[in-house]
Short mmCIF file of C-alpha atoms in Angstrom, two decimals:
data_model
loop_
_atom_site.label_atom_id
_atom_site.label_comp_id
_atom_site.label_asym_id
_atom_site.label_seq_id
_atom_site.Cartn_x
_atom_site.Cartn_y
_atom_site.Cartn_z
CA MET A 12 -81.26 47.85 -225.11
CA ALA A 13 -81.73 44.32 -226.45
CA LYS A 14 -84.51 44.00 -228.99
CA LYS A 15 -86.37 40.97 -227.73
CA ASN A 16 -89.80 40.02 -226.49
CA ILE A 17 -91.42 43.00 -228.21
CA THR A 18 -95.18 42.60 -228.59
CA VAL A 19 -96.57 44.22 -231.76
CA LEU A 20 -100.21 45.39 -231.90
CA ASN A 21 -102.21 46.99 -234.69
CA TRP A 22 -104.85 49.54 -233.73
CA VAL A 23 -107.20 51.50 -235.96
CA LEU A 24 -108.72 54.93 -235.35
CA GLU A 25 -112.20 54.87 -236.86
CA GLU A 26 -115.59 56.54 -236.65
CA LYS A 27 -118.43 54.50 -235.21
CA ASN A 28 -122.03 55.20 -234.23
CA PHE A 29 -122.97 55.00 -230.54
CA THR A 30 -126.35 55.64 -228.95
CA ARG A 31 -126.40 57.30 -225.54
CA LEU A 32 -129.12 59.40 -223.86
CA CYS A 33 -131.53 58.41 -226.68
CA GLU A 34 -129.40 60.01 -229.36
CA THR A 35 -127.12 58.36 -231.90
CA LYS A 36 -123.91 60.07 -233.00
CA SER A 37 -120.69 59.17 -234.72
CA ILE A 38 -117.60 59.33 -232.52
CA LEU A 39 -113.92 58.73 -233.10
CA THR A 40 -112.83 55.45 -231.48
CA MET A 41 -109.90 53.11 -231.27
CA ASN A 42 -110.82 49.75 -232.79
CA GLY A 43 -114.50 50.75 -232.74
CA MET A 44 -114.60 50.65 -228.91
CA PHE A 45 -115.60 53.19 -226.26
CA PRO A 46 -113.60 53.08 -224.10
CA GLY A 47 -110.83 51.66 -226.27
CA PRO A 48 -108.87 48.42 -225.83
CA THR A 49 -107.00 47.70 -222.60
CA LEU A 50 -103.26 47.32 -223.04
CA TYR A 51 -101.90 44.51 -220.83
CA ALA A 52 -98.18 44.32 -220.06
CA TYR A 53 -95.60 43.28 -217.49
CA LYS A 54 -93.18 45.57 -215.70
CA GLY A 55 -90.22 46.36 -217.96
CA GLN A 56 -91.89 45.11 -221.14
CA ARG A 57 -91.66 46.79 -224.55
CA ILE A 58 -94.66 46.99 -226.85
CA LYS A 59 -95.09 48.43 -230.32
CA VAL A 60 -98.50 49.75 -231.31
CA ASN A 61 -99.05 50.64 -234.96
CA VAL A 62 -101.88 53.18 -235.09
CA VAL A 63 -103.64 53.59 -238.44
CA ASN A 64 -105.82 56.69 -238.74
CA GLN A 65 -108.99 55.89 -240.66
CA GLY A 66 -110.83 58.79 -239.04
CA SER A 67 -111.39 62.35 -240.21
CA TYR A 68 -109.10 64.26 -237.83
CA ASN A 69 -105.41 64.58 -237.04
CA VAL A 70 -104.63 62.48 -233.95
CA THR A 71 -101.71 61.50 -231.73
CA ILE A 72 -101.67 58.99 -228.86
CA HIS A 73 -100.09 59.53 -225.44
CA TRP A 74 -99.20 56.67 -223.07
CA HIS A 75 -100.09 58.45 -219.87
CA GLY A 76 -97.74 57.65 -217.00
CA VAL A 77 -95.28 55.63 -219.11
CA LYS A 78 -91.92 57.31 -218.58
CA GLN A 79 -90.57 56.25 -221.99
CA PRO A 80 -86.89 56.35 -220.92
CA ARG A 81 -84.82 58.16 -223.58
CA ASN A 82 -87.76 57.79 -225.98
CA PRO A 83 -89.78 61.01 -226.27
CA TRP A 84 -90.43 60.07 -229.91
CA SER A 85 -93.32 57.87 -228.77
CA ASP A 86 -94.72 60.08 -226.02
CA GLY A 87 -97.41 61.58 -228.21
CA PRO A 88 -98.46 65.21 -227.50
CA GLU A 89 -99.25 66.93 -230.77
CA TYR A 90 -96.65 69.47 -231.96
CA VAL A 91 -94.59 68.86 -228.82
CA THR A 92 -93.03 65.46 -229.52
CA GLN A 93 -94.57 64.57 -232.86
CA CYS A 94 -96.54 65.88 -235.77
CA PRO A 95 -100.05 64.41 -235.93
CA ILE A 96 -101.10 61.21 -237.64
CA LYS A 97 -103.16 62.59 -240.49
CA PRO A 98 -106.23 60.79 -241.89
CA GLY A 99 -105.00 57.87 -243.98
CA ALA A 100 -101.57 57.79 -242.33
CA ASN A 101 -100.09 55.65 -239.55
CA PHE A 102 -97.43 55.81 -236.86
CA THR A 103 -95.83 53.04 -234.81
CA TYR A 104 -95.36 53.86 -231.14
CA GLU A 105 -92.76 52.02 -229.10
CA ILE A 106 -93.89 51.84 -225.48
CA ILE A 107 -90.99 51.26 -223.10
CA LEU A 108 -92.04 50.34 -219.59
CA SER A 109 -89.47 50.73 -216.82
CA THR A 110 -90.37 51.18 -213.14
CA GLU A 111 -94.14 51.50 -213.61
CA GLU A 112 -96.33 48.86 -211.98
CA GLY A 113 -100.09 49.09 -211.56
CA THR A 114 -102.65 51.04 -213.58
CA LEU A 115 -101.91 53.66 -216.21
CA TRP A 116 -103.85 54.69 -219.30
CA TRP A 117 -103.52 55.87 -222.87
CA HIS A 118 -105.42 58.59 -224.69
CA ALA A 119 -105.45 60.79 -227.77
CA HIS A 120 -103.45 63.99 -227.34
CA SER A 121 -104.83 66.22 -230.09
CA ASP A 122 -107.43 68.86 -229.28
CA TRP A 123 -110.30 67.14 -227.40
CA THR A 124 -110.11 63.79 -229.21
CA ARG A 125 -109.27 62.06 -225.94
CA ALA A 126 -112.96 62.43 -224.96
CA THR A 127 -113.69 59.20 -226.86
CA VAL A 128 -110.21 57.86 -227.68
CA HIS A 129 -108.78 56.40 -224.49
CA GLY A 130 -108.30 53.15 -222.58
CA ALA A 131 -106.56 51.43 -219.68
CA ILE A 132 -102.98 50.20 -219.38
CA VAL A 133 -102.51 47.36 -216.89
CA VAL A 134 -98.90 46.71 -215.85
CA TYR A 135 -98.50 43.47 -213.90
CA PRO A 136 -95.52 42.65 -211.66
CA LYS A 137 -92.55 41.24 -213.53
CA ASN A 138 -92.56 37.46 -213.87
CA GLY A 139 -91.19 35.91 -210.69
CA THR A 140 -92.34 38.79 -208.49
CA ASN A 141 -95.60 39.43 -206.67
CA TYR A 142 -97.92 42.21 -205.63
CA PRO A 143 -97.02 43.80 -202.27
CA PHE A 144 -100.47 42.66 -201.11
CA THR A 145 -102.41 39.41 -201.35
CA LYS A 146 -103.16 38.67 -204.99
CA PRO A 147 -106.80 39.62 -205.68
CA ASP A 148 -109.32 37.05 -206.88
CA GLY A 149 -110.20 39.20 -209.88
CA GLU A 150 -109.86 42.68 -211.32
CA PHE A 151 -111.92 45.25 -213.23
CA PRO A 152 -110.73 48.32 -215.12
CA ILE A 153 -113.14 51.18 -214.36
CA VAL A 154 -112.87 54.11 -216.80
CA LEU A 155 -114.73 57.31 -215.95
CA ALA A 156 -115.34 59.48 -219.01
CA SER A 157 -117.38 62.39 -220.39
CA TRP A 158 -120.22 62.15 -222.91
CA PHE A 159 -121.22 65.05 -225.14
CA LYS A 160 -124.42 64.98 -227.19
CA GLY A 161 -122.99 67.59 -229.54
CA ASP A 162 -120.16 67.27 -232.03
CA ILE A 163 -117.00 67.66 -229.96
CA PRO A 164 -114.78 69.25 -232.64
CA ALA A 165 -117.52 71.81 -233.33
CA ILE A 166 -117.87 72.58 -229.61
CA VAL A 167 -114.12 73.18 -229.35
CA ASP A 168 -113.84 75.17 -232.57
CA ASP A 169 -116.77 77.44 -231.65
CA ALA A 170 -115.38 78.22 -228.19
CA LEU A 171 -111.86 78.91 -229.42
CA ARG A 172 -113.15 81.04 -232.30
CA ASP A 173 -115.39 83.16 -230.08
CA GLY A 174 -113.06 83.27 -227.07
CA THR A 175 -115.74 81.86 -224.79
CA GLU A 176 -116.17 79.07 -222.26
CA PHE A 177 -116.54 75.49 -223.54
CA ASN A 178 -119.85 73.66 -223.25
CA ILE A 179 -120.02 71.24 -220.34
CA SER A 180 -120.58 67.55 -221.02
CA ASP A 181 -124.07 66.05 -220.95
CA ALA A 182 -123.15 63.00 -218.85
CA PHE A 183 -120.39 61.01 -217.23
CA THR A 184 -119.91 57.33 -217.99
CA PHE A 185 -118.69 54.14 -216.33
CA ASN A 186 -116.88 52.16 -219.03
CA GLY A 187 -118.95 53.89 -221.68
CA GLN A 188 -122.39 53.77 -220.01
CA PRO A 189 -124.02 56.78 -218.27
CA GLY A 190 -126.23 54.87 -215.83
CA ASP A 191 -129.79 55.35 -214.65
CA ARG A 192 -129.43 58.79 -213.04
CA TYR A 193 -129.82 60.36 -216.50
CA ASN A 194 -133.01 60.82 -218.47
CA CYS A 195 -133.37 58.32 -221.28
CA SER A 196 -130.70 56.07 -219.77
CA LYS A 197 -132.64 53.86 -217.37
CA ASP A 198 -132.70 50.52 -219.20
CA ALA A 199 -130.54 47.62 -218.08
CA ASP A 200 -128.51 47.97 -221.26
CA ASP A 201 -127.52 51.48 -220.16
CA MET A 202 -125.89 50.23 -216.96
CA PHE A 203 -122.33 48.99 -216.70
CA ASN A 204 -122.05 46.23 -214.09
CA ILE A 205 -119.52 43.90 -212.52
CA THR A 206 -120.13 40.63 -210.67
CA PHE A 207 -118.71 39.73 -207.24
CA ASP A 208 -118.56 36.33 -205.56
CA TYR A 209 -119.17 36.60 -201.83
CA GLY A 210 -116.00 36.49 -199.75
CA LYS A 211 -113.62 37.29 -202.59
CA THR A 212 -111.42 40.36 -202.99
CA TYR A 213 -111.17 42.32 -206.23
CA LEU A 214 -108.88 44.99 -207.62
CA LEU A 215 -110.65 47.97 -209.18
CA ARG A 216 -108.34 49.82 -211.57
CA VAL A 217 -109.99 53.25 -211.65
CA ILE A 218 -109.08 55.83 -214.30
CA ASN A 219 -110.39 59.39 -214.55
CA ALA A 220 -110.54 60.05 -218.30
CA ILE A 221 -113.12 62.83 -217.78
CA MET A 222 -112.38 66.06 -219.59
CA ASN A 223 -112.84 68.71 -216.89
CA GLU A 224 -114.09 67.34 -213.54
CA GLU A 225 -112.54 65.76 -210.47
CA MET A 226 -114.75 62.97 -209.15
CA PHE A 227 -115.72 61.41 -205.83
CA PHE A 228 -116.18 57.64 -206.32
CA MET A 229 -117.84 55.08 -204.01
CA VAL A 230 -119.49 51.66 -203.90
CA ALA A 231 -122.50 51.50 -201.58
CA ASN A 232 -121.93 49.70 -198.23
CA HIS A 233 -118.35 48.73 -199.16
CA THR A 234 -114.93 50.09 -198.27
CA PHE A 235 -111.81 50.41 -200.40
CA THR A 236 -108.17 49.85 -199.63
CA LEU A 237 -106.07 52.12 -201.81
CA VAL A 238 -102.87 50.27 -202.78
CA GLY A 239 -101.59 52.25 -205.75
CA THR A 240 -101.75 55.52 -207.68
CA ASP A 241 -100.40 56.42 -211.11
CA GLY A 242 -98.50 53.14 -211.55
CA ALA A 243 -96.77 53.16 -208.14
CA TYR A 244 -97.68 51.37 -204.91
CA THR A 245 -98.91 53.13 -201.81
CA LYS A 246 -99.22 52.22 -198.17
CA PRO A 247 -102.66 50.62 -197.71
CA LEU A 248 -105.26 53.32 -197.06
CA VAL A 249 -108.72 52.19 -195.96
CA THR A 250 -111.43 54.58 -197.10
CA ASP A 251 -115.12 54.73 -197.98
CA TYR A 252 -114.52 57.01 -200.96
CA VAL A 253 -111.79 58.32 -203.23
CA LEU A 254 -111.26 61.64 -204.99
CA ILE A 255 -109.73 61.14 -208.44
CA SER A 256 -108.71 63.97 -210.77
CA PRO A 257 -108.57 63.91 -214.58
CA GLY A 258 -105.41 62.07 -215.57
CA GLN A 259 -105.07 60.12 -212.32
CA THR A 260 -105.39 56.37 -211.78
CA MET A 261 -106.04 54.47 -208.54
CA ASP A 262 -105.79 50.81 -207.57
CA LEU A 263 -108.48 49.89 -205.05
CA LEU A 264 -108.98 46.56 -203.28
CA ILE A 265 -112.59 45.80 -202.39
CA THR A 266 -113.88 42.73 -200.55
CA ALA A 267 -117.33 41.28 -201.31
CA ASN A 268 -118.41 41.00 -197.68
CA GLN A 269 -121.98 42.31 -197.81
CA THR A 270 -125.29 40.47 -198.08
CA PRO A 271 -125.54 39.22 -201.70
CA SER A 272 -127.57 41.76 -203.63
CA TYR A 273 -127.21 44.66 -206.07
CA TYR A 274 -125.19 47.70 -204.95
CA TYR A 275 -124.67 50.95 -206.81
CA MET A 276 -121.24 52.29 -207.58
CA ALA A 277 -121.39 55.99 -208.34
CA ALA A 278 -119.28 59.03 -209.08
CA ARG A 279 -119.98 62.74 -209.05
CA PRO A 280 -117.77 65.83 -209.25
CA ILE A 281 -116.38 68.20 -206.73
CA GLU A 282 -117.30 71.72 -207.78
CA GLY A 283 -115.28 73.74 -210.26
CA VAL A 284 -115.74 77.12 -211.92
CA VAL A 285 -117.75 75.47 -214.70
CA TYR A 286 -118.72 71.83 -214.29
CA ASN A 287 -121.31 69.14 -214.92
CA ASN A 288 -122.93 68.43 -211.53
CA SER A 289 -124.57 65.14 -212.54
CA THR A 290 -123.96 61.65 -211.12
CA THR A 291 -123.00 58.55 -213.08
CA SER A 292 -123.83 55.09 -211.77
CA ALA A 293 -123.24 51.39 -212.33
CA PHE A 294 -123.97 48.16 -210.49
CA VAL A 295 -122.02 45.70 -208.40
CA LYS A 296 -124.00 42.46 -208.61
CA TYR A 297 -123.30 39.56 -206.29
CA SER A 298 -123.53 36.09 -207.80
CA GLY A 299 -126.02 33.58 -206.37
CA ASN A 300 -129.76 33.36 -205.84
CA TYR A 301 -131.53 36.24 -204.13
CA THR A 302 -134.34 38.67 -204.74
CA VAL A 303 -133.11 41.72 -206.61
CA PRO A 304 -134.07 44.83 -204.57
CA SER A 305 -136.33 47.37 -206.23
CA SER A 306 -134.10 50.15 -204.86
CA PRO A 307 -130.49 48.96 -204.40
CA SER A 308 -128.33 50.77 -201.86
CA PHE A 309 -126.84 53.98 -203.25
CA PRO A 310 -123.59 55.41 -201.87
CA ASP A 311 -123.62 58.55 -199.75
CA LEU A 312 -121.13 60.47 -201.86
CA PRO A 313 -119.39 63.55 -200.44
CA TYR A 314 -121.16 66.74 -201.48
CA TYR A 315 -119.95 68.93 -204.34
CA ASN A 316 -118.27 71.46 -202.05
CA ASP A 317 -116.88 69.04 -199.47
CA THR A 318 -113.26 70.14 -199.60
CA ASP A 319 -112.64 68.60 -196.16
CA ALA A 320 -113.45 65.15 -197.59
CA ALA A 321 -111.17 65.84 -200.54
CA ASP A 322 -108.29 67.01 -198.35
CA THR A 323 -108.65 64.12 -195.89
CA PHE A 324 -108.33 61.57 -198.67
CA VAL A 325 -105.43 63.25 -200.49
CA ASP A 326 -103.50 63.88 -197.26
CA GLY A 327 -103.69 60.19 -196.36
CA ILE A 328 -101.83 58.91 -199.43
CA ARG A 329 -98.25 57.76 -198.86
CA SER A 330 -95.77 55.83 -200.99
CA LEU A 331 -95.27 52.21 -199.99
CA ALA A 332 -91.53 52.92 -199.59
CA SER A 333 -90.61 49.28 -198.95
CA GLU A 334 -87.38 47.41 -199.64
CA GLU A 335 -88.89 45.93 -202.82
CA HIS A 336 -90.51 49.21 -203.85
CA PRO A 337 -88.23 51.98 -202.55
CA VAL A 338 -88.54 55.72 -203.04
CA ASP A 339 -85.75 58.09 -204.03
CA VAL A 340 -86.98 61.49 -202.93
CA PRO A 341 -84.47 64.27 -203.69
CA GLN A 342 -83.41 65.67 -200.32
CA THR A 343 -81.75 68.69 -201.91
CA VAL A 344 -82.54 70.44 -205.18
CA ASP A 345 -80.42 71.98 -207.92
CA THR A 346 -83.24 73.82 -209.72
CA GLN A 347 -86.19 75.48 -208.02
CA MET A 348 -89.15 76.81 -209.98
CA TYR A 349 -92.18 78.74 -208.77
CA ILE A 350 -94.87 78.31 -211.42
CA VAL A 351 -98.01 80.42 -211.14
CA ILE A 352 -101.01 79.00 -213.02
CA SER A 353 -103.77 81.39 -213.91
CA MET A 354 -106.82 82.22 -215.97
CA ASN A 355 -106.37 85.16 -218.35
CA SER A 356 -108.24 87.36 -220.79
CA ASN A 357 -106.47 88.47 -223.97
CA PRO A 358 -107.45 90.72 -226.87
CA CYS A 359 -108.95 88.92 -229.86
CA ALA A 360 -106.79 88.90 -232.97
CA VAL A 361 -109.46 87.12 -235.02
CA GLY A 362 -113.07 86.09 -234.50
CA ASN A 363 -116.18 87.88 -233.34
CA CYS A 364 -114.96 89.00 -229.94
CA SER A 365 -113.11 91.80 -228.18
CA THR A 366 -111.41 89.55 -225.61
CA ARG A 367 -110.91 85.84 -225.37
CA LEU A 368 -110.34 83.49 -222.46
CA ALA A 369 -106.83 82.19 -221.96
CA SER A 370 -104.80 80.48 -219.26
CA SER A 371 -101.11 80.43 -218.49
CA MET A 372 -98.10 79.25 -216.54
CA ASN A 373 -95.98 82.13 -215.25
CA ASN A 374 -98.17 84.40 -217.38
CA ILE A 375 -97.20 82.63 -220.62
CA SER A 376 -99.99 80.98 -222.60
CA PHE A 377 -98.49 78.08 -224.54
CA ARG A 378 -99.09 78.12 -228.28
CA ALA A 379 -98.04 75.02 -230.18
CA PRO A 380 -95.71 75.68 -233.11
CA THR A 381 -96.21 74.33 -236.63
CA THR A 382 -93.28 71.89 -236.28
CA ASP A 383 -93.00 69.71 -233.21
CA ILE A 384 -90.54 70.93 -230.60
CA LEU A 385 -88.77 67.57 -230.30
CA GLN A 386 -87.92 67.49 -233.99
CA ALA A 387 -86.78 71.10 -233.87
CA TYR A 388 -84.55 70.35 -230.87
CA TYR A 389 -83.13 67.18 -232.41
CA LYS A 390 -82.45 68.74 -235.83
CA GLU A 391 -81.47 72.15 -234.42
CA ILE A 392 -84.19 73.96 -236.35
CA GLU A 393 -84.35 77.59 -235.26
CA GLY A 394 -87.42 79.74 -234.77
CA ILE A 395 -89.75 77.01 -233.46
CA TYR A 396 -89.39 77.64 -229.72
CA THR A 397 -87.42 79.75 -227.28
CA THR A 398 -85.56 78.61 -224.16
CA ASP A 399 -86.63 81.43 -221.85
CA PHE A 400 -89.48 79.95 -219.81
CA PRO A 401 -88.96 81.73 -216.48
CA ASP A 402 -88.22 80.00 -213.17
CA THR A 403 -90.44 82.51 -211.37
CA PRO A 404 -93.37 84.73 -212.36
CA SER A 405 -92.56 88.13 -213.81
CA LEU A 406 -95.06 89.75 -211.43
CA TYR A 407 -95.70 88.99 -207.75
CA TYR A 408 -99.11 89.86 -206.33
CA ASN A 409 -101.69 88.40 -203.98
CA PHE A 410 -102.24 85.33 -206.15
CA THR A 411 -105.30 84.12 -204.25
CA GLY A 412 -106.84 87.55 -203.69
CA ASP A 413 -109.84 89.15 -205.37
CA ASN A 414 -108.54 92.26 -207.19
CA PHE A 415 -106.20 92.14 -210.17
CA THR A 416 -104.81 94.79 -212.52
CA GLU A 417 -104.98 94.56 -216.31
CA ASN A 418 -101.30 93.60 -216.72
CA ILE A 419 -101.94 90.55 -214.51
CA VAL A 420 -105.06 89.49 -216.39
CA THR A 421 -103.37 89.60 -219.82
CA SER A 422 -100.85 86.89 -220.74
CA THR A 423 -98.07 86.51 -223.31
CA LEU A 424 -98.35 83.89 -226.06
CA GLY A 425 -95.50 81.61 -227.09
CA ALA A 426 -93.73 78.25 -227.13
CA ARG A 427 -91.16 78.75 -224.39
CA VAL A 428 -89.29 75.84 -222.83
CA LYS A 429 -87.21 75.30 -219.71
CA VAL A 430 -83.89 73.52 -220.29
CA LEU A 431 -82.65 71.20 -217.53
CA GLU A 432 -79.20 69.69 -217.21
CA TYR A 433 -79.18 65.91 -217.11
CA ASN A 434 -79.58 64.34 -213.65
CA THR A 435 -80.30 67.61 -211.85
CA THR A 436 -82.82 67.53 -209.04
CA VAL A 437 -85.82 69.78 -209.52
CA GLU A 438 -88.46 71.26 -207.23
CA LEU A 439 -91.62 72.74 -208.71
CA VAL A 440 -93.93 74.79 -206.51
CA ILE A 441 -97.13 75.21 -208.52
CA GLN A 442 -99.22 78.11 -207.28
CA GLY A 443 -102.92 78.49 -208.05
CA THR A 444 -104.57 81.89 -208.45
CA ASN A 445 -107.98 83.52 -208.36
CA VAL A 446 -107.53 85.71 -211.44
CA LEU A 447 -110.91 86.23 -213.20
CA SER A 448 -112.46 84.37 -210.24
CA GLY A 449 -111.01 81.26 -211.86
CA ALA A 450 -109.76 79.49 -208.74
CA GLU A 451 -110.19 75.71 -208.88
CA ASN A 452 -108.15 72.55 -208.51
CA HIS A 453 -105.61 72.04 -211.29
CA PRO A 454 -104.54 68.42 -211.94
CA THR A 455 -101.08 69.03 -213.38
CA HIS A 456 -99.46 66.25 -215.40
CA LEU A 457 -95.78 65.88 -216.29
CA HIS A 458 -94.82 63.66 -219.22
CA GLY A 459 -91.69 61.49 -219.07
CA PHE A 460 -91.48 61.34 -215.27
CA SER A 461 -93.16 60.53 -212.03
CA PHE A 462 -92.60 63.11 -209.35
CA TYR A 463 -92.89 63.05 -205.57
CA PHE A 464 -95.78 65.10 -204.22
CA VAL A 465 -93.98 66.48 -201.16
CA GLY A 466 -96.38 69.16 -199.92
CA SER A 467 -99.38 71.40 -200.46
CA GLY A 468 -101.34 74.13 -198.76
CA TYR A 469 -103.88 76.90 -199.16
CA GLY A 470 -103.15 80.54 -199.88
CA ASN A 471 -99.87 81.84 -201.24
CA PHE A 472 -96.76 79.68 -200.84
CA ASP A 473 -94.38 80.93 -198.17
CA ASN A 474 -90.70 80.18 -198.68
CA GLU A 475 -90.13 79.86 -194.94
CA THR A 476 -93.12 77.92 -193.66
CA GLY A 477 -94.04 75.95 -196.81
CA PRO A 478 -91.00 73.65 -196.90
CA GLN A 479 -91.37 72.92 -193.17
CA SER A 480 -94.47 70.89 -194.00
CA TYR A 481 -92.80 68.79 -196.72
CA ASN A 482 -92.89 65.01 -196.52
CA LEU A 483 -89.49 63.86 -197.78
CA VAL A 484 -89.79 60.34 -196.35
CA ASP A 485 -92.70 58.63 -198.12
CA PRO A 486 -94.54 61.13 -200.34
CA PRO A 487 -96.76 59.65 -203.05
CA GLU A 488 -95.04 59.06 -206.38
CA VAL A 489 -97.44 60.32 -209.05
CA ASN A 490 -97.48 61.74 -212.56
CA THR A 491 -100.51 64.02 -212.01
CA VAL A 492 -100.81 66.25 -208.95
CA GLY A 493 -103.85 68.22 -207.85
CA VAL A 494 -102.99 71.84 -207.11
CA PRO A 495 -105.60 72.88 -204.52
CA LYS A 496 -108.12 75.62 -205.26
CA ASN A 497 -106.50 78.90 -204.17
CA GLY A 498 -103.48 76.96 -202.98
CA TRP A 499 -100.17 75.41 -203.98
CA ALA A 500 -98.52 72.02 -204.48
CA ALA A 501 -94.82 71.14 -204.35
CA VAL A 502 -93.21 68.24 -206.24
CA ARG A 503 -89.66 66.99 -206.65
CA PHE A 504 -88.05 64.82 -209.31
CA ARG A 505 -84.68 63.96 -210.83
CA ALA A 506 -84.21 65.04 -214.46
CA ASP A 507 -82.71 61.72 -215.57
CA ASN A 508 -84.79 61.19 -218.72
CA PRO A 509 -83.28 63.08 -221.66
CA GLY A 510 -85.71 64.47 -224.21
CA VAL A 511 -88.60 66.88 -224.66
CA TRP A 512 -91.42 66.57 -222.11
CA PHE A 513 -94.77 68.36 -221.84
CA MET A 514 -96.33 69.60 -218.60
CA HIS A 515 -99.93 70.80 -218.55
CA CYS A 516 -103.15 71.09 -216.63
CA HIS A 517 -105.29 68.01 -217.31
CA LEU A 518 -108.50 70.01 -217.29
CA GLU A 519 -108.95 70.14 -221.05
CA ARG A 520 -110.43 73.66 -220.87
CA HIS A 521 -107.24 74.99 -219.36
CA ALA A 522 -104.90 73.00 -221.60
CA SER A 523 -106.68 74.36 -224.68
CA TRP A 524 -106.28 77.94 -223.41
CA GLY A 525 -102.54 77.59 -222.78
CA MET A 526 -101.92 76.25 -219.25
CA ASP A 527 -98.98 74.23 -220.54
CA MET A 528 -95.19 74.36 -220.83
CA VAL A 529 -92.30 72.19 -222.02
CA PHE A 530 -89.11 70.87 -220.42
CA ILE A 531 -86.05 69.89 -222.42
CA VAL A 532 -83.75 67.58 -220.48
CA LYS A 533 -80.28 67.59 -222.02
CA ASN A 534 -78.34 64.43 -222.80
CA GLY A 535 -76.07 62.89 -220.21
CA PRO A 536 -72.40 62.02 -220.82
CA THR A 537 -72.93 58.55 -222.34
CA ARG A 538 -74.99 56.85 -225.02
CA GLU A 539 -77.07 55.19 -222.30
CA THR A 540 -77.88 58.56 -220.75
CA SER A 541 -78.72 60.24 -224.05
CA MET A 542 -81.91 60.49 -226.05
CA ARG A 543 -82.48 57.69 -228.53
CA ARG A 544 -82.04 58.39 -232.22
CA ALA A 545 -85.08 59.46 -234.18
CA PRO A 546 -87.15 56.61 -235.63
CA HIS A 547 -87.11 56.08 -239.37
CA GLN A 548 -90.73 57.09 -239.65
CA LEU A 549 -91.61 60.64 -238.62
CA ASN A 550 -94.98 62.01 -239.70
CA PRO A 551 -94.80 65.31 -241.58
CA CYS A 552 -96.50 68.36 -240.11
#
């Protein structure tokens, strides 16, 4: 790969005071910003970002949705592909864009530091090419995030020590501001806003950086046209609302065709087992002279338990699948995996508890080793991980039922990986469960790849009828898929990116408890199909 046209950026992790909900607290930020800086790039570009850690915690950075061909060294998950950047240290990430085009994002990937350390990635069409839709008159990144009044590391440490549920957030934010639906957040300075000119069309680049909630999002009296998800184009889908899960991004066209005024944009969650049921808001303000209404129009968001609205939106998404933006859906598969994701309860080894909450994939709760798996794989260091992650669960039962025996509730701890041969085609059927009454949607994210979301359903997956519903023509190409509550989702991809790649639930509660696993994709037959050499700088563990 020719080393040319590489943009080099310097970013600094630092603590900074922010006041929200009438309370001031110090939070970890990138460049003193919340959300952090937007990374702008063109399709196929390479960028180096030198991250200096002037904060108080170990941190890594993940470039969410960037496939990083042959370059897991810069992917970012702590103790999976790198050891953390310790306070006072630095690490230079090399971001290699390939087929991605649209909106992605970056975030910290150490404990819950991503709550305040995150930002947008905007990937424009390559020079000389165009959008597959009329170029918008303007664009706005919209980052949805969580706000905690308490000290986030303390919240996490207390819950993990005691084996209990994590505290929910105190608010959601639009680009760092909670909005006027919260007490002590009703001043104009507490409202994020964007300005529209009548008759123009804008591109909203929406990112769900929230820790644990899927969100319905609307703008009052306006409609969206969905044109992209997770850095890939979709067929235009006209809708009044979207459902966006943690980890997902959506590109939405919106035309300023209403009477000039103020209009609320708002977002609130669909229900989970434990969730913040509040609503965050911001303003769309039209330019021009008019009397500002005392009560601007507020969107009629779907209700918390409106699964029909959620399903209708998700089922309508299709890949663009055009000549300029084709799809390559595997029609046959070499490796099939049936991955059961579950809540668990395990005995306490330490702490003031008898049992502690856990979660798992195929009844294995991931525990990060003390040396990152990528380095162990590359240097052939033994004893860091095992290669026996199972293709199927060890126990079959009524996954979405109500009664479960003790051996189902308890999981096994470990760092087990699944090894894939280079260029094999893979199908994952990810099955949700109701163990410990823990059924909810699981936004599952795979690093290093996009996959095709070919099918989903409720109940237990059936080998005969499930595949009959697959869409193998124009399924959405995504990097984060929502596994329905008490249901299943099927994805397919080609294992053509050699390296070590993390897969996990993007609900931070579940990821912290172990709903994670690792793929190792072996090298291909040539230098160009093999993992890149290790960089000169590798942070010590």
